[in-house]
XYZ file of C-alpha atoms in Angstrom:
385
model
C 0.000 0.000 0.000
C 1.400 3.398 -0.968
C 1.489 6.415 1.324
C -1.103 8.091 -0.915
C -3.459 5.120 -0.622
C -3.069 5.097 3.154
C -3.907 8.765 3.451
C -6.870 8.295 1.147
C -8.203 5.659 3.536
C -7.521 7.735 6.649
C -9.116 10.832 5.190
C -12.160 8.957 3.998
C -12.837 6.319 6.654
C -15.618 8.153 8.476
C -17.954 8.406 5.490
C -17.074 4.939 4.159
C -18.199 3.049 7.232
C -21.036 5.326 8.227
C -22.508 4.550 4.843
C -22.437 0.804 5.458
C -24.776 1.126 8.422
C -27.640 1.464 5.951
C -28.103 -2.215 5.289
C -28.880 -3.296 8.833
C -32.040 -3.449 10.845
C -32.431 -0.015 12.487
C -32.764 -1.682 15.884
C -29.216 -2.965 15.471
C -27.633 0.146 13.981
C -26.276 1.480 17.245
C -23.844 -1.431 17.280
C -24.135 -3.001 13.837
C -21.638 -5.715 12.872
C -19.525 -3.541 10.566
C -18.767 -1.270 13.536
C -17.121 -4.065 15.481
C -13.414 -4.381 16.077
C -12.851 -7.965 14.965
C -9.812 -9.674 16.482
C -8.133 -13.033 16.058
C -4.623 -14.299 16.762
C -3.096 -12.863 13.603
C -4.954 -9.663 12.746
C -7.337 -6.953 13.814
C -10.088 -5.707 11.534
C -11.326 -2.317 12.665
C -14.590 -0.718 11.764
C -15.582 2.870 12.367
C -17.493 3.290 15.619
C -18.510 6.879 15.205
C -21.268 8.168 13.028
C -20.857 11.365 11.189
C -22.137 14.698 10.467
C -25.082 16.693 9.434
C -26.489 20.033 8.490
C -27.615 22.653 6.065
C -27.524 25.395 3.531
C -29.876 27.377 1.471
C -30.459 29.041 -1.885
C -33.304 30.256 -4.050
C -35.255 28.285 -1.576
C -38.659 27.180 -0.528
C -39.789 28.703 2.756
C -37.788 27.268 5.632
C -40.062 24.950 7.554
C -39.843 25.361 11.286
C -40.785 21.859 12.303
C -37.184 21.527 13.374
C -35.826 18.022 13.834
C -38.626 16.330 11.908
C -36.822 16.982 8.632
C -33.723 15.116 9.860
C -34.851 12.684 12.547
C -34.794 9.046 11.485
C -37.964 7.804 13.164
C -37.557 4.168 12.149
C -35.345 2.803 14.914
C -33.985 6.222 15.815
C -33.573 5.712 19.567
C -30.100 4.888 20.777
C -31.233 2.466 23.464
C -33.931 1.899 26.040
C -31.719 3.664 28.583
C -31.475 6.751 26.397
C -35.027 7.436 25.311
C -34.133 10.991 24.270
C -31.439 9.890 21.827
C -31.795 9.664 18.078
C -30.171 9.743 14.667
C -30.274 12.703 12.340
C -29.876 12.151 8.607
C -27.728 14.526 6.618
C -28.413 12.927 3.257
C -32.156 12.525 2.814
C -35.124 14.553 4.099
C -37.126 12.509 6.596
C -40.196 14.752 6.388
C -41.353 17.604 4.178
C -43.446 20.679 4.979
C -47.047 20.874 3.844
C -46.311 23.635 1.336
C -43.638 21.596 -0.446
C -43.923 21.515 -4.234
C -45.684 18.307 -5.293
C -42.971 17.435 -7.835
C -40.315 17.567 -5.124
C -42.428 15.560 -2.706
C -42.935 12.901 -5.394
C -39.175 12.556 -5.952
C -38.520 12.220 -2.214
C -41.286 9.631 -1.884
C -39.949 7.738 -4.910
C -36.473 7.621 -3.382
C -37.861 6.249 -0.120
C -39.919 3.615 -1.934
C -37.032 2.611 -4.196
C -34.665 2.280 -1.243
C -37.171 0.121 0.627
C -37.396 -2.181 -2.394
C -33.607 -2.295 -2.816
C -33.056 -2.998 0.872
C -35.556 -5.882 0.853
C -34.007 -7.408 -2.284
C -30.399 -7.059 -1.082
C -31.230 -8.589 2.306
C -32.750 -11.563 0.524
C -30.096 -11.957 -2.177
C -26.959 -10.251 -0.880
C -24.406 -11.159 1.760
C -25.447 -10.824 5.390
C -23.827 -10.972 8.810
C -25.345 -14.169 10.300
C -27.510 -13.773 13.385
C -25.451 -16.422 15.196
C -22.388 -14.195 14.837
C -23.924 -10.998 16.235
C -22.897 -9.920 19.704
C -24.771 -8.108 22.493
C -25.971 -4.547 21.931
C -22.841 -2.859 23.311
C -20.291 -4.995 21.452
C -17.265 -3.018 20.261
C -14.780 -5.874 19.665
C -14.780 -9.585 18.961
C -12.313 -12.470 19.019
C -12.761 -16.062 17.909
C -11.644 -19.567 18.854
C -11.933 -22.697 16.708
C -13.512 -25.694 18.455
C -12.667 -29.356 17.944
C -16.048 -30.089 16.333
C -15.491 -27.464 13.608
C -17.647 -24.771 15.190
C -16.301 -21.431 16.390
C -16.702 -19.637 19.721
C -17.084 -15.891 19.237
C -16.158 -13.765 22.254
C -17.587 -10.250 22.467
C -16.101 -7.273 24.310
C -16.991 -3.724 25.266
C -14.254 -1.383 26.498
C -11.564 -2.400 28.974
C -11.503 -3.406 32.625
C -9.466 -1.906 35.494
C -6.412 -3.835 34.316
C -6.600 -2.448 30.807
C -7.804 -5.765 29.375
C -10.730 -6.090 26.968
C -13.947 -6.524 28.974
C -15.867 -9.649 27.907
C -19.649 -9.218 27.688
C -20.757 -12.454 26.031
C -20.034 -15.546 23.933
C -21.779 -17.380 21.101
C -21.030 -20.560 19.178
C -21.335 -20.305 15.390
C -21.436 -23.136 12.888
C -18.687 -23.472 10.312
C -21.156 -22.316 7.644
C -22.146 -19.146 9.527
C -18.514 -18.444 10.377
C -17.572 -18.699 6.697
C -20.476 -16.427 5.741
C -19.356 -13.837 8.294
C -15.854 -13.772 6.828
C -17.224 -13.630 3.293
C -19.173 -10.562 4.342
C -16.090 -8.993 5.948
C -14.071 -9.585 2.795
C -16.780 -8.284 0.456
C -17.461 -5.152 2.505
C -13.852 -4.272 3.213
C -12.051 -1.172 2.014
C -11.962 -2.554 -1.534
C -15.612 -2.255 -2.621
C -17.362 -2.974 -5.906
C -16.048 -0.333 -8.343
C -18.142 2.384 -9.910
C -20.743 2.869 -7.153
C -21.089 4.790 -3.932
C -20.198 2.349 -1.100
C -23.424 3.447 0.621
C -25.367 1.186 -1.745
C -23.485 -1.830 -0.344
C -22.981 -3.440 -3.748
C -20.676 -6.462 -3.838
C -21.483 -8.137 -7.177
C -22.450 -7.240 -10.745
C -25.864 -8.812 -10.148
C -26.493 -6.364 -7.306
C -25.323 -3.431 -9.429
C -27.650 -4.404 -12.273
C -30.626 -4.787 -9.941
C -29.992 -1.416 -8.265
C -29.908 0.274 -11.667
C -33.158 -1.440 -12.643
C -34.957 -0.279 -9.506
C -33.680 3.297 -9.853
C -34.759 3.486 -13.502
C -38.215 2.185 -12.670
C -38.700 5.010 -10.148
C -37.167 7.650 -12.408
C -34.128 8.138 -10.147
C -30.379 8.469 -10.684
C -27.682 6.435 -8.942
C -24.464 7.777 -7.434
C -21.563 6.283 -9.333
C -17.830 6.430 -8.586
C -16.894 9.135 -6.116
C -14.320 11.780 -7.009
C -12.332 12.628 -3.885
C -9.963 15.547 -3.324
C -7.801 15.649 -0.198
C -5.590 18.600 0.790
C -1.832 18.539 0.951
C -0.541 17.959 4.452
C 2.843 19.596 5.007
C 5.585 17.599 3.328
C 3.894 14.243 3.944
C 1.462 14.183 1.027
C 1.157 15.396 -2.522
C -2.554 15.713 -3.130
C -4.187 19.065 -3.884
C -3.489 22.652 -2.896
C -6.087 24.886 -1.270
C -6.418 26.800 -4.531
C -6.950 23.630 -6.578
C -9.719 22.379 -4.289
C -11.419 25.782 -4.235
C -11.341 25.960 -8.044
C -12.882 22.479 -8.363
C -15.608 23.352 -5.823
C -16.482 26.460 -7.843
C -16.612 24.385 -11.025
C -18.634 21.440 -9.712
C -20.850 23.045 -7.072
C -21.381 26.570 -8.376
C -21.209 26.329 -12.155
C -18.029 28.395 -12.321
C -19.128 31.041 -9.822
C -17.680 31.543 -6.338
C -19.289 28.991 -4.043
C -17.914 30.586 -0.880
C -18.689 34.204 -0.137
C -15.939 33.992 2.476
C -13.384 31.267 1.863
C -12.594 28.655 4.549
C -9.187 28.591 6.173
C -8.689 25.009 5.033
C -10.310 21.790 3.806
C -10.524 18.310 5.251
C -11.935 16.852 2.028
C -14.149 17.532 -0.967
C -15.942 14.818 -2.911
C -18.603 14.676 -5.587
C -20.560 12.230 -7.710
C -21.652 12.269 -11.332
C -25.343 13.071 -10.690
C -24.938 16.187 -8.519
C -24.313 14.953 -4.985
C -21.346 16.653 -3.315
C -19.907 17.233 0.153
C -17.356 19.694 1.522
C -15.636 19.304 4.882
C -13.905 22.540 5.825
C -12.522 24.701 8.634
C -13.234 28.305 9.525
C -10.610 29.027 12.169
C -6.850 29.204 12.251
C -6.699 25.969 14.243
C -7.341 23.515 11.421
C -7.875 20.459 13.577
C -10.630 18.717 15.471
C -10.184 21.182 18.342
C -11.248 24.064 16.113
C -14.464 24.821 14.258
C -15.368 22.029 11.848
C -17.998 22.249 9.130
C -19.516 19.605 6.861
C -21.795 20.514 3.965
C -23.811 17.992 1.958
C -25.899 18.571 -1.168
C -28.405 15.791 -1.945
C -30.407 16.033 -5.225
C -34.041 14.985 -4.878
C -33.807 12.822 -7.984
C -31.078 10.552 -6.592
C -31.751 7.172 -4.993
C -30.723 7.670 -1.344
C -31.361 5.919 1.940
C -30.841 8.737 4.423
C -28.324 6.530 6.234
C -25.336 7.402 4.025
C -24.231 9.877 6.672
C -26.028 10.473 9.925
C -25.214 11.949 13.307
C -25.930 10.273 16.623
C -27.549 12.686 19.067
C -27.816 11.859 22.766
C -30.663 14.271 23.496
C -32.897 15.483 20.696
C -34.757 17.710 23.168
C -31.615 19.759 23.826
C -31.827 21.530 20.474
C -33.320 24.979 20.081
C -34.840 25.780 16.678
C -34.693 29.068 14.811
C -34.346 30.371 11.261
C -31.591 32.374 9.604
C -31.594 34.277 6.305
C -28.255 34.491 4.510
C -27.138 37.493 2.393
C -28.409 35.788 -0.794
C -31.895 35.378 0.691
C -31.708 31.705 1.595
C -33.764 30.914 4.693
C -32.319 28.050 6.725
C -33.744 26.141 9.640
C -31.074 26.065 12.361
C -30.900 23.551 15.204
C -28.359 24.149 17.966
C -27.461 22.792 21.396
C -24.463 24.892 22.367
C -21.521 22.916 20.996
C -22.922 22.032 17.581
C -25.453 23.285 15.095
C -27.368 21.669 12.238
C -28.929 23.691 9.450
C -30.922 22.620 6.419
C -32.946 23.926 3.536
C -35.134 22.517 0.765
C -33.855 24.046 -2.455
C -35.450 23.811 -5.849
C -33.469 20.722 -6.852
C -31.785 19.431 -3.713
C -31.820 19.128 0.058
C -28.772 20.842 1.552
C -27.479 20.357 5.064
C -24.611 21.714 7.122
C -23.120 20.565 10.407
C -20.979 22.946 12.465
C -19.239 21.837 15.654
C -16.996 23.546 18.169
C -15.964 21.980 21.464
C -15.802 25.380 23.122
C -19.343 26.282 22.104
C -20.744 28.800 19.605
C -22.967 31.849 19.845
C -25.816 32.532 17.393
C -23.633 35.158 15.708
C -20.754 32.696 15.258
C -23.063 30.072 13.756
C -24.670 32.620 11.426
C -21.234 33.806 10.289
C -20.415 30.257 9.169
C -23.713 29.898 7.310
C -23.140 33.254 5.605
C -19.826 32.018 4.186
C -21.669 30.128 1.441
C -23.446 31.697 -1.492
C -26.417 29.346 -1.644
C -27.801 30.911 -4.791
C -25.027 29.138 -6.730
C -26.370 25.665 -5.836
C -28.554 24.419 -8.681
């Protein structure tokens, strides 16, 4: 593996594995199998444990609905656990509800995407690879090891965190048949970093048969599919040779704004920029001098209504959905955004003419309304078509 390939993986790992959560039963998503650290005597397979971002932007928009979290809250299996009844998941990639005044053509596209995804999910669960039930650990599993038994079965040992001695804390065991064990490893291999080429990993496609069936479903509902992702990562000191700040900014203006200036006020740096062939794009950027996870981090996502999406491609786990205050903000170009904030992070969103745009802004030290609004005002939303 080259240094460039390694950095590509590091810079992209959050979105890659968050996307894979889509194929599992919502009741299991808080600790779905692909988020397990899988250990045996020779290797460790790590899966992302954190779920990502969320938020919003605006443009020549429809009136900002003030029903707050309803537009983002995943109601199907959205609670984190019985012990955290106020928790939930917020989608950054697909509207979960639409206001009454929404244009009927837009509502139809959103409904078509939801129906098409439901059909695709049912077909892929029946015909695609699955993590066997006998190999799933308790709800809080974060790591797993395995032991081969004399009769050909395998004992799977599940862990969560560490004990007072710094050792992995065991929380349960299960015995899996040789067939289920083989299926589990087939799934791990198929859903690893090397995915089926030409498609967004969020679709969880592993074979040409799956790709063909996804295309058939999308066409039947009049939807587009996200094909191979184009990713741009910034140069990092002398360690990498990717793209300069100026090169990324120029590509953002070309892809996202039709040659105009996408940012009214430019960021101080980028974490990544990626885009697909049908109009979906995302920009992860910084606004402060401290370009790290201790500074202000922003993540913008543009999701065309006519694209087949699940809403689980990227989502944020929220411990208390009742902690968010809701307000609206109008940017200099007239875009009216719905803003959700709880002190340390803010989520904003808007229904544009052709896409649903979200933005997530986080700052460990907390942000005032004025600081949040200043970030939202950085973008010229009228350029998003």
